[in-house]
Amino acid sequence: MIRIYYDQDADLSILQERTVAVIGYGSQGRAQARNLKDSGVKVIVGLRPGSSSAELAREDGLATAPIGEAAREADIIQMLIPDEQQAEVYAGEIAPHLKAGKALMFSHGFNIHFGQIVPPQEVDVFMVAPKSPGPMLRRLYTEGAGVPGLIAVYQDYSGRARDLALAYAKAIGLTRAGVFETTFREETETDLFGEQCVLCGGVAELIKAGFETLVEAGYAPEIAYFECLHELKLIVDLIYEGGLTEMRCRVSNTAEYGDYRTGPRIIDQRVREEMKRVLAEIQSGQFAREWILENKANQPVLKAMRRREREHQIERVGKELRKMMSWLKK
Ligand SMILES: NC(=O)C1=CN([C@@H]2O[C@H](COP(=O)(O)OP(=O)(O)OC[C@H]3O[C@@H](n4cnc5c(N)ncnc54)[C@H](OP(=O)(O)O)[C@@H]3O)[C@@H](O)[C@H]2O)C=CC1
Ligand SMILES: CC(=O)[C@](C)(O)C(=O)O
Ligand SMILES: [Mg+2]
Ligand SMILES: [Mg+2]
């Protein structure tokens, strides 16, 4: 039975005695740095020269410094810049300051697991991975709640790496919801699989396929948008609150019957076989190699797909309809 850690299992004081450098102030960096600060932890935000985030960090009441200076001052260095940027920044600005007894940490295991960052042996290396986008991590923390997360220890030079990981998880609110211990390999492979096959890739294609099917059949794009995109949050919220059973209890019997009857025809055996192939590509390092080379070529595929997807009809229709939804944060 996997062990789940909660607030009572973590000692925040061992982190409050230390200084944490949060490198990067984006989705995770801003959320984690603000939560750490509100939990009484001394934080320095490390940013590149001319960073567009520096002013925001200071407005949020956080100290900022150039990355190298933050790494030099801190006891724990948390790498919260994009995965594809971490290896170069680590080599140039973090590694020179990784003195014996310090700690290097991550919120995703990509660069350690695929050997892009190889830390010295005299430091702790661990991960605290929120299972949530950054803004939700911050919002739930401010509401006294938390998101679940994973911890993993790669190197335990001090003998306290797990204690530090748990203290960090508590400081950003994860132990309010539950923290599981895993490995860098398991977090990396499951996170890449989940974001590609379910959370981002799978869901986006399901939404677009449904929308395109209805529009090509002559139905109004606005109706297709509400049916295949807008209402998805309302359905997923029910699943989030009470599992598939709760959702199936709350929708009509007609919808529930259609769910059982048609769902397996959409996500069929071919899809399941393809998921296994995707997992194998992740496990073998083939995806990592592809993503690393994509970045060495300055992201031509990513940029082309970004442009194409932003021009999709569902994005144009949705942008107009969301203008009428005053409750959506601008
Ligand atoms: N996004 C998420 O919700 C989740 C992310 N993670 C993991 O967290 C880590 C951070 O991801 P995420 O928060 O999405 O990252 P972001 O893309 O949001 O990071 C943006 C920040 O990184 C800085 N940055 C970008 N490139 C460079 C560079 N070359 N040199 C120095 N700084 C740079 C930016 O600086 P500037 O401000 O100057 O532009 C900015 O502060 C990753 O390992 C990711 O896998 C884990 C769980 C969820
Ligand atoms: C938000 C999250 O957990 C993701 C999808 O794995 C990510 O942003 O990398
Ligand atoms: Mg994830
Ligand atoms: Mg991810």
mmCIF file of C-alpha atoms in Angstrom, residues 64-325:
data_model
loop_
_atom_site.group_PDB
_atom_site.id
_atom_site.type_symbol
_atom_site.label_atom_id
_atom_site.label_comp_id
_atom_site.label_asym_id
_atom_site.label_seq_id
_atom_site.Cartn_x
_atom_site.Cartn_y
_atom_site.Cartn_z
ATOM 1 C CA THR A 64 14.835 38.848 -6.708
ATOM 2 C CA ALA A 65 18.416 38.340 -7.838
ATOM 3 C CA PRO A 66 20.333 37.180 -10.888
ATOM 4 C CA ILE A 67 20.192 33.378 -11.094
ATOM 5 C CA GLY A 68 23.832 32.805 -10.124
ATOM 6 C CA GLU A 69 23.583 35.135 -7.134
ATOM 7 C CA ALA A 70 20.364 33.461 -5.945
ATOM 8 C CA ALA A 71 22.002 30.038 -6.281
ATOM 9 C CA ARG A 72 25.048 31.225 -4.345
ATOM 10 C CA GLU A 73 22.977 32.679 -1.487
ATOM 11 C CA ALA A 74 20.542 29.779 -1.147
ATOM 12 C CA ASP A 75 20.750 26.438 0.631
ATOM 13 C CA ILE A 76 18.100 24.882 -1.628
ATOM 14 C CA ILE A 77 17.794 25.615 -5.348
ATOM 15 C CA GLN A 78 14.456 24.864 -7.011
ATOM 16 C CA MET A 79 14.552 24.658 -10.807
ATOM 17 C CA LEU A 80 11.314 26.157 -12.059
ATOM 18 C CA ILE A 81 12.235 27.298 -15.546
ATOM 19 C CA PRO A 82 11.076 25.325 -18.613
ATOM 20 C CA ASP A 83 12.431 21.780 -18.778
ATOM 21 C CA GLU A 84 14.127 22.445 -22.101
ATOM 22 C CA GLN A 85 16.020 25.413 -20.663
ATOM 23 C CA GLN A 86 17.185 23.847 -17.404
ATOM 24 C CA ALA A 87 20.325 21.999 -18.532
ATOM 25 C CA GLU A 88 22.008 25.069 -20.034
ATOM 26 C CA VAL A 89 21.078 27.353 -17.148
ATOM 27 C CA TYR A 90 22.167 24.697 -14.646
ATOM 28 C CA ALA A 91 25.581 24.312 -16.282
ATOM 29 C CA GLY A 92 26.196 28.042 -16.560
ATOM 30 C CA GLU A 93 24.696 29.496 -13.437
ATOM 31 C CA ILE A 94 23.763 26.842 -10.898
ATOM 32 C CA ALA A 95 26.525 24.222 -10.950
ATOM 33 C CA PRO A 96 29.292 26.686 -9.970
ATOM 34 C CA HIS A 97 27.395 27.433 -6.729
ATOM 35 C CA LEU A 98 26.366 23.887 -5.767
ATOM 36 C CA LYS A 99 28.632 23.610 -2.731
ATOM 37 C CA ALA A 100 28.678 20.425 -0.610
ATOM 38 C CA GLY A 101 25.604 20.169 1.616
ATOM 39 C CA LYS A 102 23.315 22.253 -0.600
ATOM 40 C CA ALA A 103 20.183 20.841 -2.254
ATOM 41 C CA LEU A 104 19.034 20.910 -5.864
ATOM 42 C CA MET A 105 15.352 20.295 -6.473
ATOM 43 C CA PHE A 106 12.799 20.073 -9.251
ATOM 44 C CA SER A 107 9.066 19.813 -9.847
ATOM 45 C CA HIS A 108 9.488 17.418 -12.788
ATOM 46 C CA GLY A 109 12.123 14.761 -13.208
ATOM 47 C CA PHE A 110 12.838 15.130 -16.954
ATOM 48 C CA ASN A 111 16.386 16.533 -16.769
ATOM 49 C CA ILE A 112 17.629 14.196 -14.051
ATOM 50 C CA HIS A 113 15.922 11.074 -15.389
ATOM 51 C CA PHE A 114 17.117 11.600 -18.960
ATOM 52 C CA GLY A 115 20.631 12.593 -17.869
ATOM 53 C CA GLN A 116 20.544 16.218 -19.013
ATOM 54 C CA ILE A 117 21.593 17.415 -15.556
ATOM 55 C CA VAL A 118 24.159 15.366 -13.591
ATOM 56 C CA PRO A 119 24.590 16.921 -10.137
ATOM 57 C CA PRO A 120 27.723 16.502 -7.963
ATOM 58 C CA GLN A 121 27.489 13.714 -5.373
ATOM 59 C CA GLU A 122 27.899 16.046 -2.374
ATOM 60 C CA VAL A 123 24.427 17.583 -2.657
ATOM 61 C CA ASP A 124 20.870 16.453 -1.983
ATOM 62 C CA VAL A 125 18.744 16.062 -5.106
ATOM 63 C CA PHE A 126 15.000 15.697 -4.731
ATOM 64 C CA MET A 127 11.688 16.552 -6.309
ATOM 65 C CA VAL A 128 8.451 18.077 -5.058
ATOM 66 C CA ALA A 129 5.935 17.840 -7.910
ATOM 67 C CA PRO A 130 2.490 19.432 -7.546
ATOM 68 C CA LYS A 131 -0.129 17.554 -9.533
ATOM 69 C CA SER A 132 -1.644 20.830 -10.737
ATOM 70 C CA PRO A 133 -0.920 23.870 -12.852
ATOM 71 C CA GLY A 134 0.683 26.722 -10.938
ATOM 72 C CA PRO A 135 -2.292 29.099 -10.634
ATOM 73 C CA MET A 136 -4.468 26.365 -9.069
ATOM 74 C CA LEU A 137 -1.637 25.538 -6.638
ATOM 75 C CA ARG A 138 -1.664 29.170 -5.480
ATOM 76 C CA ARG A 139 -5.444 29.594 -5.461
ATOM 77 C CA LEU A 140 -6.120 26.527 -3.350
ATOM 78 C CA TYR A 141 -3.286 27.447 -0.950
ATOM 79 C CA THR A 142 -4.840 30.868 -0.346
ATOM 80 C CA GLU A 143 -8.185 29.145 0.299
ATOM 81 C CA GLY A 144 -6.591 26.966 3.002
ATOM 82 C CA ALA A 145 -6.686 23.906 0.785
ATOM 83 C CA GLY A 146 -4.013 22.257 -1.311
ATOM 84 C CA VAL A 147 -3.299 20.113 -4.346
ATOM 85 C CA PRO A 148 -1.835 16.611 -4.104
ATOM 86 C CA GLY A 149 1.763 16.064 -5.046
ATOM 87 C CA LEU A 150 4.669 13.700 -5.379
ATOM 88 C CA ILE A 151 8.077 13.676 -3.703
ATOM 89 C CA ALA A 152 11.116 11.748 -4.839
ATOM 90 C CA VAL A 153 14.691 11.574 -3.549
ATOM 91 C CA TYR A 154 17.470 11.070 -6.117
ATOM 92 C CA GLN A 155 20.475 11.794 -3.873
ATOM 93 C CA ASP A 156 20.446 12.003 -0.054
ATOM 94 C CA TYR A 157 23.873 13.432 0.817
ATOM 95 C CA SER A 158 22.706 15.097 4.061
ATOM 96 C CA GLY A 159 20.523 12.241 5.272
ATOM 97 C CA ARG A 160 17.633 14.728 5.428
ATOM 98 C CA ALA A 161 16.565 14.920 1.774
ATOM 99 C CA ARG A 162 13.152 13.346 2.395
ATOM 100 C CA ASP A 163 12.536 15.563 5.412
ATOM 101 C CA LEU A 164 13.391 18.616 3.317
ATOM 102 C CA ALA A 165 11.141 17.442 0.482
ATOM 103 C CA LEU A 166 8.244 16.911 2.885
ATOM 104 C CA ALA A 167 8.850 20.303 4.515
ATOM 105 C CA TYR A 168 8.821 21.937 1.070
ATOM 106 C CA ALA A 169 5.663 20.057 0.110
ATOM 107 C CA LYS A 170 4.020 21.322 3.299
ATOM 108 C CA ALA A 171 5.200 24.875 2.672
ATOM 109 C CA ILE A 172 3.491 24.980 -0.732
ATOM 110 C CA GLY A 173 0.329 23.284 0.585
ATOM 111 C CA LEU A 174 0.627 19.791 -0.875
ATOM 112 C CA THR A 175 0.502 17.893 2.450
ATOM 113 C CA ARG A 176 -2.959 19.401 3.033
ATOM 114 C CA ALA A 177 -4.194 17.176 0.194
ATOM 115 C CA GLY A 178 -1.733 14.300 0.358
ATOM 116 C CA VAL A 179 1.785 13.602 -0.871
ATOM 117 C CA PHE A 180 2.963 10.314 -2.357
ATOM 118 C CA GLU A 181 6.589 9.206 -2.474
ATOM 119 C CA THR A 182 7.781 8.074 -5.879
ATOM 120 C CA THR A 183 10.927 8.018 -7.976
ATOM 121 C CA PHE A 184 12.240 10.428 -10.598
ATOM 122 C CA ARG A 185 11.588 7.753 -13.212
ATOM 123 C CA GLU A 186 7.983 7.120 -12.173
ATOM 124 C CA GLU A 187 7.099 10.822 -11.914
ATOM 125 C CA THR A 188 8.747 11.653 -15.231
ATOM 126 C CA GLU A 189 7.225 8.807 -17.216
ATOM 127 C CA THR A 190 3.719 9.109 -15.742
ATOM 128 C CA ASP A 191 3.669 12.904 -16.066
ATOM 129 C CA LEU A 192 4.774 12.844 -19.706
ATOM 130 C CA PHE A 193 2.275 10.072 -20.453
ATOM 131 C CA GLY A 194 -0.574 11.827 -18.651
ATOM 132 C CA GLU A 195 -0.057 15.208 -20.276
ATOM 133 C CA GLN A 196 0.293 13.701 -23.756
ATOM 134 C CA CYS A 197 -2.408 10.997 -23.734
ATOM 135 C CA VAL A 198 -5.022 12.408 -21.347
ATOM 136 C CA LEU A 199 -4.734 15.873 -19.799
ATOM 137 C CA CYS A 200 -3.503 17.964 -22.738
ATOM 138 C CA GLY A 201 -3.055 15.995 -25.979
ATOM 139 C CA GLY A 202 -5.880 13.538 -25.570
ATOM 140 C CA VAL A 203 -8.453 16.014 -24.283
ATOM 141 C CA ALA A 204 -7.589 18.678 -26.876
ATOM 142 C CA GLU A 205 -7.999 16.250 -29.768
ATOM 143 C CA LEU A 206 -11.231 14.836 -28.304
ATOM 144 C CA ILE A 207 -12.668 18.345 -28.043
ATOM 145 C CA LYS A 208 -11.604 19.279 -31.574
ATOM 146 C CA ALA A 209 -12.844 15.995 -33.080
ATOM 147 C CA GLY A 210 -16.261 16.454 -31.492
ATOM 148 C CA PHE A 211 -16.451 20.100 -32.528
ATOM 149 C CA GLU A 212 -15.373 19.393 -36.123
ATOM 150 C CA THR A 213 -17.818 16.454 -36.427
ATOM 151 C CA LEU A 214 -20.776 18.656 -35.446
ATOM 152 C CA VAL A 215 -19.704 21.664 -37.539
ATOM 153 C CA GLU A 216 -19.033 19.519 -40.632
ATOM 154 C CA ALA A 217 -22.532 18.044 -40.187
ATOM 155 C CA GLY A 218 -23.941 21.565 -40.418
ATOM 156 C CA TYR A 219 -24.611 22.399 -36.766
ATOM 157 C CA ALA A 220 -23.865 25.904 -35.473
ATOM 158 C CA PRO A 221 -20.226 26.274 -34.360
ATOM 159 C CA GLU A 222 -21.426 28.054 -31.221
ATOM 160 C CA ILE A 223 -23.543 25.068 -30.210
ATOM 161 C CA ALA A 224 -20.657 22.732 -30.987
ATOM 162 C CA TYR A 225 -18.388 24.913 -28.785
ATOM 163 C CA PHE A 226 -20.753 24.797 -25.817
ATOM 164 C CA GLU A 227 -21.360 21.037 -26.198
ATOM 165 C CA CYS A 228 -17.784 19.889 -26.767
ATOM 166 C CA LEU A 229 -15.662 22.425 -24.851
ATOM 167 C CA HIS A 230 -17.494 24.713 -22.480
ATOM 168 C CA GLU A 231 -19.566 22.033 -20.759
ATOM 169 C CA LEU A 232 -16.523 19.775 -20.287
ATOM 170 C CA LYS A 233 -15.422 21.711 -17.186
ATOM 171 C CA LEU A 234 -18.865 21.235 -15.619
ATOM 172 C CA ILE A 235 -18.693 17.482 -16.224
ATOM 173 C CA VAL A 236 -15.049 17.177 -15.095
ATOM 174 C CA ASP A 237 -15.814 19.138 -11.931
ATOM 175 C CA LEU A 238 -18.315 16.383 -11.000
ATOM 176 C CA ILE A 239 -15.679 13.715 -11.687
ATOM 177 C CA TYR A 240 -13.134 15.733 -9.636
ATOM 178 C CA GLU A 241 -15.563 15.891 -6.703
ATOM 179 C CA GLY A 242 -16.891 12.341 -6.707
ATOM 180 C CA GLY A 243 -15.323 10.204 -9.385
ATOM 181 C CA LEU A 244 -16.980 8.785 -12.470
ATOM 182 C CA THR A 245 -19.795 7.452 -10.275
ATOM 183 C CA GLU A 246 -20.733 10.953 -9.069
ATOM 184 C CA MET A 247 -20.763 12.311 -12.617
ATOM 185 C CA ARG A 248 -22.920 9.420 -13.801
ATOM 186 C CA CYS A 249 -25.311 9.977 -10.914
ATOM 187 C CA ARG A 250 -25.681 13.676 -11.770
ATOM 188 C CA VAL A 251 -26.160 13.480 -15.550
ATOM 189 C CA SER A 252 -29.374 12.154 -17.076
ATOM 190 C CA ASN A 253 -29.973 8.416 -17.410
ATOM 191 C CA THR A 254 -29.962 8.998 -21.153
ATOM 192 C CA ALA A 255 -26.451 10.474 -20.941
ATOM 193 C CA GLU A 256 -25.307 7.718 -18.579
ATOM 194 C CA TYR A 257 -26.529 4.996 -20.947
ATOM 195 C CA GLY A 258 -24.890 6.795 -23.882
ATOM 196 C CA ASP A 259 -21.674 7.050 -21.847
ATOM 197 C CA TYR A 260 -21.454 3.257 -21.363
ATOM 198 C CA ARG A 261 -22.678 2.424 -24.872
ATOM 199 C CA THR A 262 -20.563 4.798 -26.934
ATOM 200 C CA GLY A 263 -17.502 5.668 -24.828
ATOM 201 C CA PRO A 264 -15.624 2.446 -25.624
ATOM 202 C CA ARG A 265 -16.301 2.978 -29.349
ATOM 203 C CA ILE A 266 -14.518 6.340 -29.194
ATOM 204 C CA ILE A 267 -11.652 5.328 -26.927
ATOM 205 C CA ASP A 268 -11.376 1.885 -28.491
ATOM 206 C CA GLN A 269 -8.751 -0.858 -28.576
ATOM 207 C CA ARG A 270 -6.756 1.006 -31.210
ATOM 208 C CA VAL A 271 -6.497 4.012 -28.907
ATOM 209 C CA ARG A 272 -5.416 1.799 -26.040
ATOM 210 C CA GLU A 273 -2.721 0.189 -28.225
ATOM 211 C CA GLU A 274 -1.514 3.652 -29.289
ATOM 212 C CA MET A 275 -1.311 4.727 -25.626
ATOM 213 C CA LYS A 276 0.980 1.764 -24.986
ATOM 214 C CA ARG A 277 3.179 2.809 -27.922
ATOM 215 C CA VAL A 278 3.372 6.364 -26.558
ATOM 216 C CA LEU A 279 4.383 5.057 -23.137
ATOM 217 C CA ALA A 280 7.075 2.918 -24.759
ATOM 218 C CA GLU A 281 8.431 5.989 -26.610
ATOM 219 C CA ILE A 282 8.613 7.827 -23.270
ATOM 220 C CA GLN A 283 10.245 4.921 -21.437
ATOM 221 C CA SER A 284 12.826 4.357 -24.175
ATOM 222 C CA GLY A 285 13.908 8.012 -24.196
ATOM 223 C CA GLN A 286 12.678 8.465 -27.772
ATOM 224 C CA PHE A 287 10.313 11.303 -26.778
ATOM 225 C CA ALA A 288 13.005 12.961 -24.658
ATOM 226 C CA ARG A 289 15.479 12.821 -27.556
ATOM 227 C CA GLU A 290 12.872 14.284 -29.925
ATOM 228 C CA TRP A 291 12.057 17.131 -27.513
ATOM 229 C CA ILE A 292 15.744 17.885 -26.838
ATOM 230 C CA LEU A 293 16.511 18.016 -30.599
ATOM 231 C CA GLU A 294 13.389 20.131 -31.235
ATOM 232 C CA ASN A 295 14.805 22.694 -28.823
ATOM 233 C CA LYS A 296 18.284 22.567 -30.325
ATOM 234 C CA ALA A 297 16.593 23.462 -33.654
ATOM 235 C CA ASN A 298 14.811 26.398 -31.945
ATOM 236 C CA GLN A 299 11.385 24.708 -31.725
ATOM 237 C CA PRO A 300 10.216 24.748 -35.393
ATOM 238 C CA VAL A 301 7.518 22.097 -34.889
ATOM 239 C CA LEU A 302 6.279 23.566 -31.604
ATOM 240 C CA LYS A 303 6.018 27.044 -33.130
ATOM 241 C CA ALA A 304 4.241 25.817 -36.280
ATOM 242 C CA MET A 305 1.736 23.769 -34.291
ATOM 243 C CA ARG A 306 1.160 26.636 -31.856
ATOM 244 C CA ARG A 307 0.318 28.921 -34.779
ATOM 245 C CA ARG A 308 -1.929 26.362 -36.493
ATOM 246 C CA GLU A 309 -3.837 25.493 -33.338
ATOM 247 C CA ARG A 310 -4.419 29.126 -32.384
ATOM 248 C CA GLU A 311 -6.097 29.598 -35.787
ATOM 249 C CA HIS A 312 -8.492 26.656 -35.281
ATOM 250 C CA GLN A 313 -12.146 27.580 -35.660
ATOM 251 C CA ILE A 314 -12.912 26.457 -32.114
ATOM 252 C CA GLU A 315 -10.440 29.057 -30.826
ATOM 253 C CA ARG A 316 -12.010 31.846 -32.853
ATOM 254 C CA VAL A 317 -15.569 30.891 -31.926
ATOM 255 C CA GLY A 318 -14.623 30.400 -28.285
ATOM 256 C CA LYS A 319 -12.860 33.744 -28.009
ATOM 257 C CA GLU A 320 -16.024 35.576 -29.073
ATOM 258 C CA LEU A 321 -18.317 33.550 -26.828
ATOM 259 C CA ARG A 322 -16.069 33.928 -23.774
ATOM 260 C CA LYS A 323 -16.252 37.724 -24.139
ATOM 261 C CA MET A 324 -19.873 37.404 -22.962
ATOM 262 C CA MET A 325 -18.868 35.362 -19.862
#
